[in-house]
Amino acid sequence: MATVLFYILSAIALTATLLCVTRRNPVHAIIYLVHAFFALALLFYVLGAPLVAAWEVIIYAGAIMVLFMFIIMMLELAPSQELQGLVWSRLLPVVLLSLTVLGATFAIIAFDPGGVDGIPVYFATPRDFGYTLFKEYALAVEVVSFQLLFAAVGGYYVGRTDKKKGGRK
Amino acid sequence: MRDLWRDIKGTLEPFWVTLSYIFKKPVTIQYPEQKRTPYSRYRARIVLTRDPDGGERCVACYLCSAACPVDCISMQAAEDENGRRYAAWFRINFSRCIFCGLCAEACPTMAIQMTPDYEICNRDLLNLVHEKEDLLIDDGGKDNEYNFYRHAGIGVVNPRGGNEDETEPEDVKSLLP
Amino acid sequence: MNDILITLLIIIIKLGLIFAVVLTMAAYLVLAERKILARMQLRYGPNRVGPFGMFQPVADLIKMLTKEDVCPAGADKYLFLFAPGLAAVTALMSLAVVPFGPTIEIFGQQVPQVVCDLNIGVLYFLGLSSLAVYGIALGGWASNSKYALLASIRGLAQLISYELSMGLAVVPIIMAARSFSLTDIVMAQESLPFVLIYPETFLIFFVSVAAESKRIPFDLPEAENELVAGFHTEYSGMRFGLFFVGEYINMIILGSMTTIFFLGGWHGPLLPPIFWFLFKVLGVAFVFIWMRGTMPRFRYDQLMHFGWKVLMPIALLDVVVRGGFMVWSLGG
Ligand code: SF4
Ligand code: SF4
């Protein structure tokens, strides 16, 4: 069961990514990418890492892609000439992908409501995950967070306004 | 610090106000069941009135038609045998009327008047085109005593110049030097 | 196999029940809101269809279903048609992890009153609420209308900003309950609801939730007097209805989450648990409506200022202080 799901989901992720990079309309591309992220999140779930799955959705699909979309909307990129094609042939991928993702989600929930017994090689509860991350790899986490802090400060420095001149540098 | 206190108070106080309003009696008038009585000078359905003697007041002078900003009054003037003018037909298109009351103000004979009857909506626009028969009422409206021909105009009620507040018409021929 | 079938059956029954209850509740929440708002403004509100306007939601539904489904010229057709569904579905899906009551026994089966007690329930909810952005963003963008687009951009920025403080406000709760599972969080409030222990966290959470619900005073994405009707300007008929109902389902979800995180979930004296839960959710919904009847709308810069410069730092500080206190009280 899990193996089958795994292959289906991988196929979806790959197809969606492929469709994403071939789209001309940036917003459509984003939607396919979000699809890919969903499939990826479910893959993580199937592989026994529910926490990572959740982060995948929250951070990648929910925040980063939204920011992408925000930028695209602000810039108002005109879609460069739509490819002419049959209506259903453009609609079909979306429908198929959504249906499979939905079906897979439902199947997972149905066969494993608690998300507890999995097929996983190693099942990481949020607690295990936290212990591993903040005990064993504490140093790495700190280094990464410092990098992020530097990046934030750097960004603030680059984007600072010059008080004396009153203009943006 | 004072400002903060003021802001908090200003944010919370309105909540109390709205909550207390829930328990007040609504001021809504439940229209089809309860109707409010409009004031007597309310401007709604237009009527054509009659003078105390029962004759039509309108002399088809077209003043109302000219005054109407949306051009919804139309009529055809006619004269009877003693020279008294009247409207052969008189039509108000209520689907265009804005109930501004300018027609009633313009009318020299007080024929056209506004009434407080406001319930004239209709599903069919053509039903809103009122003809003279629909407009004419058997009453003097706001001033029952007024009769235009007792104050001015050609000799319909009294001979010319025979009214109380009128002087005899000048004989133009006798004014020769 | 039999076990799986029974589990599947129970899930489907639960899903059906929840959908029926929540959709009806959403419909009547609309009516309740109109009524309560009306009374706050000294009006009666809808009272023509049936006694006390009880059938107003049905009348509205019929009206929306029979209206023409307009798709504006130049719109991105599929996204335009698809976005309202997305808005409603993301709202509905959160219901899967909401525990309405403790586990009960029916016909010898242990039936938890939750569709799926995910061990990452909190994250599931946060994830879905961050996905809720897509409904309005895509809907507004695909409409090919400047008002809708502006509204989407506003909505995107607003939801991202306030999601952050919402997520941060949940952190102390997770720390206190020591679990991501919503059932565990409710269990942890057996004796005392968290709102009494974490009043400031509750305030932060509630404000962010109000912003997430896109309602007054945070209704910038649909500011009627600036943007016509915001992101659903171009929608008509049932597609508009989906956006509309999605908003109210969202209200129920956010009310449930507030109840679960802070108000002690289904715990309460005397009455059966499920009633307490409903009661609390409706209470939160009433506060939302009350807020709508009372407050004016934020200006956009005020919104951003408040979100990033006031709420976020306070939420962060709260996490640090509460976390530090917890570590200290546990003795390192
Ligand atoms: S009330 Fe005004 S609009 Fe109506 S008929 Fe008289 S002048 Fe015309
Ligand atoms: S109603 Fe009055 S103003 Fe209009 S034509 Fe008749 S007399 Fe003249």
PDB file of C-alpha atoms in Angstrom, chain C residues 22-211:
ATOM      1  CA  VAL C  22     -21.299  22.885  10.154  1.00  0.00           C
ATOM      2  CA  LEU C  23     -22.911  23.940   6.901  1.00  0.00           C
ATOM      3  CA  THR C  24     -26.237  24.498   8.614  1.00  0.00           C
ATOM      4  CA  MET C  25     -24.471  26.297  11.373  1.00  0.00           C
ATOM      5  CA  ALA C  26     -22.664  28.491   8.873  1.00  0.00           C
ATOM      6  CA  ALA C  27     -25.931  29.303   7.139  1.00  0.00           C
ATOM      7  CA  TYR C  28     -27.613  30.204  10.385  1.00  0.00           C
ATOM      8  CA  LEU C  29     -24.572  32.097  11.544  1.00  0.00           C
ATOM      9  CA  VAL C  30     -25.191  34.378   8.586  1.00  0.00           C
ATOM     10  CA  LEU C  31     -28.734  34.892   9.775  1.00  0.00           C
ATOM     11  CA  ALA C  32     -27.606  35.371  13.369  1.00  0.00           C
ATOM     12  CA  GLU C  33     -25.041  37.903  12.289  1.00  0.00           C
ATOM     13  CA  ARG C  34     -27.574  39.854  10.280  1.00  0.00           C
ATOM     14  CA  LYS C  35     -30.010  39.775  13.158  1.00  0.00           C
ATOM     15  CA  ILE C  36     -27.527  40.754  15.836  1.00  0.00           C
ATOM     16  CA  LEU C  37     -25.977  43.486  13.718  1.00  0.00           C
ATOM     17  CA  ALA C  38     -29.461  44.767  13.004  1.00  0.00           C
ATOM     18  CA  ARG C  39     -30.348  44.889  16.672  1.00  0.00           C
ATOM     19  CA  MET C  40     -27.118  46.742  17.390  1.00  0.00           C
ATOM     20  CA  GLN C  41     -28.255  49.320  14.858  1.00  0.00           C
ATOM     21  CA  LEU C  42     -31.799  49.408  16.217  1.00  0.00           C
ATOM     22  CA  ARG C  43     -33.216  47.469  13.295  1.00  0.00           C
ATOM     23  CA  TYR C  44     -34.988  44.105  13.178  1.00  0.00           C
ATOM     24  CA  GLY C  45     -32.934  42.364  10.523  1.00  0.00           C
ATOM     25  CA  PRO C  46     -34.414  39.753   8.210  1.00  0.00           C
ATOM     26  CA  ASN C  47     -37.850  38.770   9.525  1.00  0.00           C
ATOM     27  CA  ARG C  48     -39.962  38.180   6.441  1.00  0.00           C
ATOM     28  CA  VAL C  49     -39.148  34.630   5.364  1.00  0.00           C
ATOM     29  CA  GLY C  50     -40.776  32.359   7.897  1.00  0.00           C
ATOM     30  CA  PRO C  51     -41.105  33.094  11.595  1.00  0.00           C
ATOM     31  CA  PHE C  52     -38.302  35.424  12.722  1.00  0.00           C
ATOM     32  CA  GLY C  53     -36.756  35.053   9.280  1.00  0.00           C
ATOM     33  CA  MET C  54     -35.828  31.449  10.024  1.00  0.00           C
ATOM     34  CA  PHE C  55     -35.931  30.445   6.365  1.00  0.00           C
ATOM     35  CA  GLN C  56     -33.838  33.352   5.162  1.00  0.00           C
ATOM     36  CA  PRO C  57     -30.742  31.145   4.594  1.00  0.00           C
ATOM     37  CA  VAL C  58     -32.830  28.807   2.444  1.00  0.00           C
ATOM     38  CA  ALA C  59     -34.169  31.736   0.474  1.00  0.00           C
ATOM     39  CA  ASP C  60     -30.634  33.060   0.022  1.00  0.00           C
ATOM     40  CA  LEU C  61     -29.436  29.667  -1.117  1.00  0.00           C
ATOM     41  CA  ILE C  62     -32.197  29.398  -3.709  1.00  0.00           C
ATOM     42  CA  LYS C  63     -31.460  32.884  -4.903  1.00  0.00           C
ATOM     43  CA  MET C  64     -27.754  32.200  -5.296  1.00  0.00           C
ATOM     44  CA  LEU C  65     -28.249  28.879  -7.018  1.00  0.00           C
ATOM     45  CA  THR C  66     -30.625  30.329  -9.566  1.00  0.00           C
ATOM     46  CA  LYS C  67     -28.510  33.356 -10.396  1.00  0.00           C
ATOM     47  CA  GLU C  68     -26.441  33.551 -13.515  1.00  0.00           C
ATOM     48  CA  ASP C  69     -22.874  32.402 -13.147  1.00  0.00           C
ATOM     49  CA  VAL C  70     -20.908  35.175 -14.774  1.00  0.00           C
ATOM     50  CA  CYS C  71     -17.328  34.782 -15.867  1.00  0.00           C
ATOM     51  CA  PRO C  72     -15.891  38.140 -16.909  1.00  0.00           C
ATOM     52  CA  ALA C  73     -14.154  38.547 -20.242  1.00  0.00           C
ATOM     53  CA  GLY C  74     -10.400  38.370 -19.974  1.00  0.00           C
ATOM     54  CA  ALA C  75     -10.539  36.381 -16.763  1.00  0.00           C
ATOM     55  CA  ASP C  76      -8.376  33.347 -16.284  1.00  0.00           C
ATOM     56  CA  LYS C  77     -11.302  31.030 -16.700  1.00  0.00           C
ATOM     57  CA  TYR C  78     -10.301  27.879 -14.843  1.00  0.00           C
ATOM     58  CA  LEU C  79      -8.681  29.619 -11.924  1.00  0.00           C
ATOM     59  CA  PHE C  80     -11.647  31.938 -11.734  1.00  0.00           C
ATOM     60  CA  LEU C  81     -14.072  29.046 -11.550  1.00  0.00           C
ATOM     61  CA  PHE C  82     -11.878  27.073  -9.210  1.00  0.00           C
ATOM     62  CA  ALA C  83     -10.931  29.683  -6.600  1.00  0.00           C
ATOM     63  CA  PRO C  84     -14.228  29.846  -4.651  1.00  0.00           C
ATOM     64  CA  GLY C  85     -14.157  26.100  -4.182  1.00  0.00           C
ATOM     65  CA  LEU C  86     -10.632  26.386  -2.869  1.00  0.00           C
ATOM     66  CA  ALA C  87     -11.718  29.008  -0.370  1.00  0.00           C
ATOM     67  CA  ALA C  88     -14.562  26.852   0.921  1.00  0.00           C
ATOM     68  CA  VAL C  89     -12.611  23.606   0.900  1.00  0.00           C
ATOM     69  CA  THR C  90      -9.618  24.912   2.814  1.00  0.00           C
ATOM     70  CA  ALA C  91     -12.042  26.188   5.410  1.00  0.00           C
ATOM     71  CA  LEU C  92     -13.936  22.896   5.581  1.00  0.00           C
ATOM     72  CA  MET C  93     -10.849  20.702   5.735  1.00  0.00           C
ATOM     73  CA  SER C  94      -9.702  22.132   9.044  1.00  0.00           C
ATOM     74  CA  LEU C  95     -12.737  20.514  10.606  1.00  0.00           C
ATOM     75  CA  ALA C  96     -11.087  17.128  10.262  1.00  0.00           C
ATOM     76  CA  VAL C  97      -8.916  17.653  13.311  1.00  0.00           C
ATOM     77  CA  VAL C  98     -11.343  19.519  15.533  1.00  0.00           C
ATOM     78  CA  PRO C  99     -12.238  17.412  18.591  1.00  0.00           C
ATOM     79  CA  PHE C 100     -15.852  18.085  19.505  1.00  0.00           C
ATOM     80  CA  GLY C 101     -15.909  15.935  22.585  1.00  0.00           C
ATOM     81  CA  PRO C 102     -14.182  13.101  24.392  1.00  0.00           C
ATOM     82  CA  THR C 103     -14.130   9.555  23.075  1.00  0.00           C
ATOM     83  CA  ILE C 104     -17.492   7.879  23.521  1.00  0.00           C
ATOM     84  CA  GLU C 105     -18.666   4.319  23.169  1.00  0.00           C
ATOM     85  CA  ILE C 106     -21.268   3.440  20.568  1.00  0.00           C
ATOM     86  CA  PHE C 107     -22.199  -0.225  20.002  1.00  0.00           C
ATOM     87  CA  GLY C 108     -19.046  -1.338  21.737  1.00  0.00           C
ATOM     88  CA  GLN C 109     -16.907   0.757  19.417  1.00  0.00           C
ATOM     89  CA  GLN C 110     -14.615   3.394  20.787  1.00  0.00           C
ATOM     90  CA  VAL C 111     -15.570   6.446  18.757  1.00  0.00           C
ATOM     91  CA  PRO C 112     -13.501   9.566  19.272  1.00  0.00           C
ATOM     92  CA  GLN C 113     -15.512  12.681  18.469  1.00  0.00           C
ATOM     93  CA  VAL C 114     -12.985  13.858  15.970  1.00  0.00           C
ATOM     94  CA  VAL C 115     -12.575  12.773  12.390  1.00  0.00           C
ATOM     95  CA  CYS C 116      -8.858  12.319  12.610  1.00  0.00           C
ATOM     96  CA  ASP C 117      -6.796  12.903  15.706  1.00  0.00           C
ATOM     97  CA  LEU C 118      -3.602  13.889  13.944  1.00  0.00           C
ATOM     98  CA  ASN C 119      -0.559  14.057  16.147  1.00  0.00           C
ATOM     99  CA  ILE C 120       0.286  17.291  14.350  1.00  0.00           C
ATOM    100  CA  GLY C 121      -3.223  18.716  14.519  1.00  0.00           C
ATOM    101  CA  VAL C 122      -2.058  22.204  15.383  1.00  0.00           C
ATOM    102  CA  LEU C 123       0.277  22.288  12.411  1.00  0.00           C
ATOM    103  CA  TYR C 124      -2.430  20.904  10.164  1.00  0.00           C
ATOM    104  CA  PHE C 125      -4.657  23.777  11.186  1.00  0.00           C
ATOM    105  CA  LEU C 126      -1.899  26.340  10.703  1.00  0.00           C
ATOM    106  CA  GLY C 127      -1.048  24.830   7.329  1.00  0.00           C
ATOM    107  CA  LEU C 128      -4.620  24.987   6.121  1.00  0.00           C
ATOM    108  CA  SER C 129      -5.108  28.499   7.362  1.00  0.00           C
ATOM    109  CA  SER C 130      -2.020  29.526   5.422  1.00  0.00           C
ATOM    110  CA  LEU C 131      -3.442  27.801   2.358  1.00  0.00           C
ATOM    111  CA  ALA C 132      -6.685  29.710   2.747  1.00  0.00           C
ATOM    112  CA  VAL C 133      -4.809  32.621   1.225  1.00  0.00           C
ATOM    113  CA  TYR C 134      -4.854  30.925  -2.166  1.00  0.00           C
ATOM    114  CA  GLY C 135      -8.610  31.085  -2.472  1.00  0.00           C
ATOM    115  CA  ILE C 136      -8.765  34.829  -2.274  1.00  0.00           C
ATOM    116  CA  ALA C 137      -5.465  35.437  -4.034  1.00  0.00           C
ATOM    117  CA  LEU C 138      -6.314  33.321  -7.052  1.00  0.00           C
ATOM    118  CA  GLY C 139      -9.911  34.493  -7.110  1.00  0.00           C
ATOM    119  CA  GLY C 140      -8.879  38.118  -7.140  1.00  0.00           C
ATOM    120  CA  TRP C 141      -6.088  37.649  -9.619  1.00  0.00           C
ATOM    121  CA  ALA C 142      -8.104  35.565 -12.049  1.00  0.00           C
ATOM    122  CA  SER C 143     -10.967  38.081 -12.136  1.00  0.00           C
ATOM    123  CA  ASN C 144      -8.982  40.432 -14.355  1.00  0.00           C
ATOM    124  CA  SER C 145     -10.252  43.388 -12.381  1.00  0.00           C
ATOM    125  CA  LYS C 146      -8.136  46.015 -10.696  1.00  0.00           C
ATOM    126  CA  TYR C 147     -10.238  46.115  -7.554  1.00  0.00           C
ATOM    127  CA  ALA C 148     -10.138  42.381  -7.114  1.00  0.00           C
ATOM    128  CA  LEU C 149      -6.399  42.337  -7.740  1.00  0.00           C
ATOM    129  CA  LEU C 150      -5.740  45.072  -5.202  1.00  0.00           C
ATOM    130  CA  ALA C 151      -7.880  43.216  -2.707  1.00  0.00           C
ATOM    131  CA  SER C 152      -5.966  39.991  -3.299  1.00  0.00           C
ATOM    132  CA  ILE C 153      -2.661  41.700  -2.778  1.00  0.00           C
ATOM    133  CA  ARG C 154      -3.921  43.205   0.425  1.00  0.00           C
ATOM    134  CA  GLY C 155      -5.319  39.884   1.523  1.00  0.00           C
ATOM    135  CA  LEU C 156      -2.050  38.094   0.807  1.00  0.00           C
ATOM    136  CA  ALA C 157      -0.019  40.558   2.816  1.00  0.00           C
ATOM    137  CA  GLN C 158      -2.478  40.666   5.669  1.00  0.00           C
ATOM    138  CA  LEU C 159      -2.884  36.936   6.039  1.00  0.00           C
ATOM    139  CA  ILE C 160       0.854  36.242   5.894  1.00  0.00           C
ATOM    140  CA  SER C 161       1.564  38.911   8.467  1.00  0.00           C
ATOM    141  CA  TYR C 162      -0.995  37.795  10.989  1.00  0.00           C
ATOM    142  CA  GLU C 163      -0.404  34.094  10.503  1.00  0.00           C
ATOM    143  CA  LEU C 164       2.972  34.670  12.057  1.00  0.00           C
ATOM    144  CA  SER C 165       1.671  36.056  15.299  1.00  0.00           C
ATOM    145  CA  MET C 166      -1.094  33.478  15.330  1.00  0.00           C
ATOM    146  CA  GLY C 167       1.442  30.679  15.059  1.00  0.00           C
ATOM    147  CA  LEU C 168       3.605  32.269  17.720  1.00  0.00           C
ATOM    148  CA  ALA C 169       0.656  32.650  20.058  1.00  0.00           C
ATOM    149  CA  VAL C 170      -0.016  28.936  19.836  1.00  0.00           C
ATOM    150  CA  VAL C 171       3.540  28.086  20.888  1.00  0.00           C
ATOM    151  CA  PRO C 172       3.059  28.639  24.663  1.00  0.00           C
ATOM    152  CA  ILE C 173      -0.024  26.464  24.487  1.00  0.00           C
ATOM    153  CA  ILE C 174       1.883  23.684  22.782  1.00  0.00           C
ATOM    154  CA  MET C 175       4.615  24.021  25.361  1.00  0.00           C
ATOM    155  CA  ALA C 176       2.104  23.781  28.168  1.00  0.00           C
ATOM    156  CA  ALA C 177       0.210  20.849  26.674  1.00  0.00           C
ATOM    157  CA  ARG C 178       3.400  19.160  25.468  1.00  0.00           C
ATOM    158  CA  SER C 179       1.674  17.978  22.320  1.00  0.00           C
ATOM    159  CA  PHE C 180       0.660  19.059  18.840  1.00  0.00           C
ATOM    160  CA  SER C 181      -2.517  17.059  19.059  1.00  0.00           C
ATOM    161  CA  LEU C 182      -5.653  19.093  19.615  1.00  0.00           C
ATOM    162  CA  THR C 183      -7.191  16.394  21.776  1.00  0.00           C
ATOM    163  CA  ASP C 184      -4.189  16.451  24.070  1.00  0.00           C
ATOM    164  CA  ILE C 185      -4.384  20.207  24.270  1.00  0.00           C
ATOM    165  CA  VAL C 186      -7.988  20.004  25.390  1.00  0.00           C
ATOM    166  CA  MET C 187      -7.102  17.245  27.837  1.00  0.00           C
ATOM    167  CA  ALA C 188      -4.452  19.487  29.361  1.00  0.00           C
ATOM    168  CA  GLN C 189      -7.140  21.999  30.261  1.00  0.00           C
ATOM    169  CA  GLU C 190      -9.140  19.583  32.346  1.00  0.00           C
ATOM    170  CA  SER C 191      -8.914  21.704  35.478  1.00  0.00           C
ATOM    171  CA  LEU C 192      -8.252  25.200  34.219  1.00  0.00           C
ATOM    172  CA  PRO C 193      -8.716  26.655  30.739  1.00  0.00           C
ATOM    173  CA  PHE C 194      -5.557  28.165  29.352  1.00  0.00           C
ATOM    174  CA  VAL C 195      -7.111  31.587  29.004  1.00  0.00           C
ATOM    175  CA  LEU C 196      -6.746  32.049  32.756  1.00  0.00           C
ATOM    176  CA  ILE C 197      -3.116  30.999  32.756  1.00  0.00           C
ATOM    177  CA  TYR C 198      -2.145  32.743  29.515  1.00  0.00           C
ATOM    178  CA  PRO C 199      -4.364  35.822  29.229  1.00  0.00           C
ATOM    179  CA  GLU C 200      -1.869  37.822  27.163  1.00  0.00           C
ATOM    180  CA  THR C 201      -1.298  34.916  24.775  1.00  0.00           C
ATOM    181  CA  PHE C 202      -5.033  34.656  24.409  1.00  0.00           C
ATOM    182  CA  LEU C 203      -5.266  38.318  23.475  1.00  0.00           C
ATOM    183  CA  ILE C 204      -2.532  37.987  20.867  1.00  0.00           C
ATOM    184  CA  PHE C 205      -4.140  34.876  19.459  1.00  0.00           C
ATOM    185  CA  PHE C 206      -7.569  36.403  19.371  1.00  0.00           C
ATOM    186  CA  VAL C 207      -6.452  39.532  17.570  1.00  0.00           C
ATOM    187  CA  SER C 208      -4.542  37.491  14.990  1.00  0.00           C
ATOM    188  CA  VAL C 209      -7.502  35.207  14.548  1.00  0.00           C
ATOM    189  CA  ALA C 210      -9.748  38.186  13.977  1.00  0.00           C
ATOM    190  CA  ALA C 211      -7.306  39.353  11.314  1.00  0.00           C
TER     191      ALA C 211
END
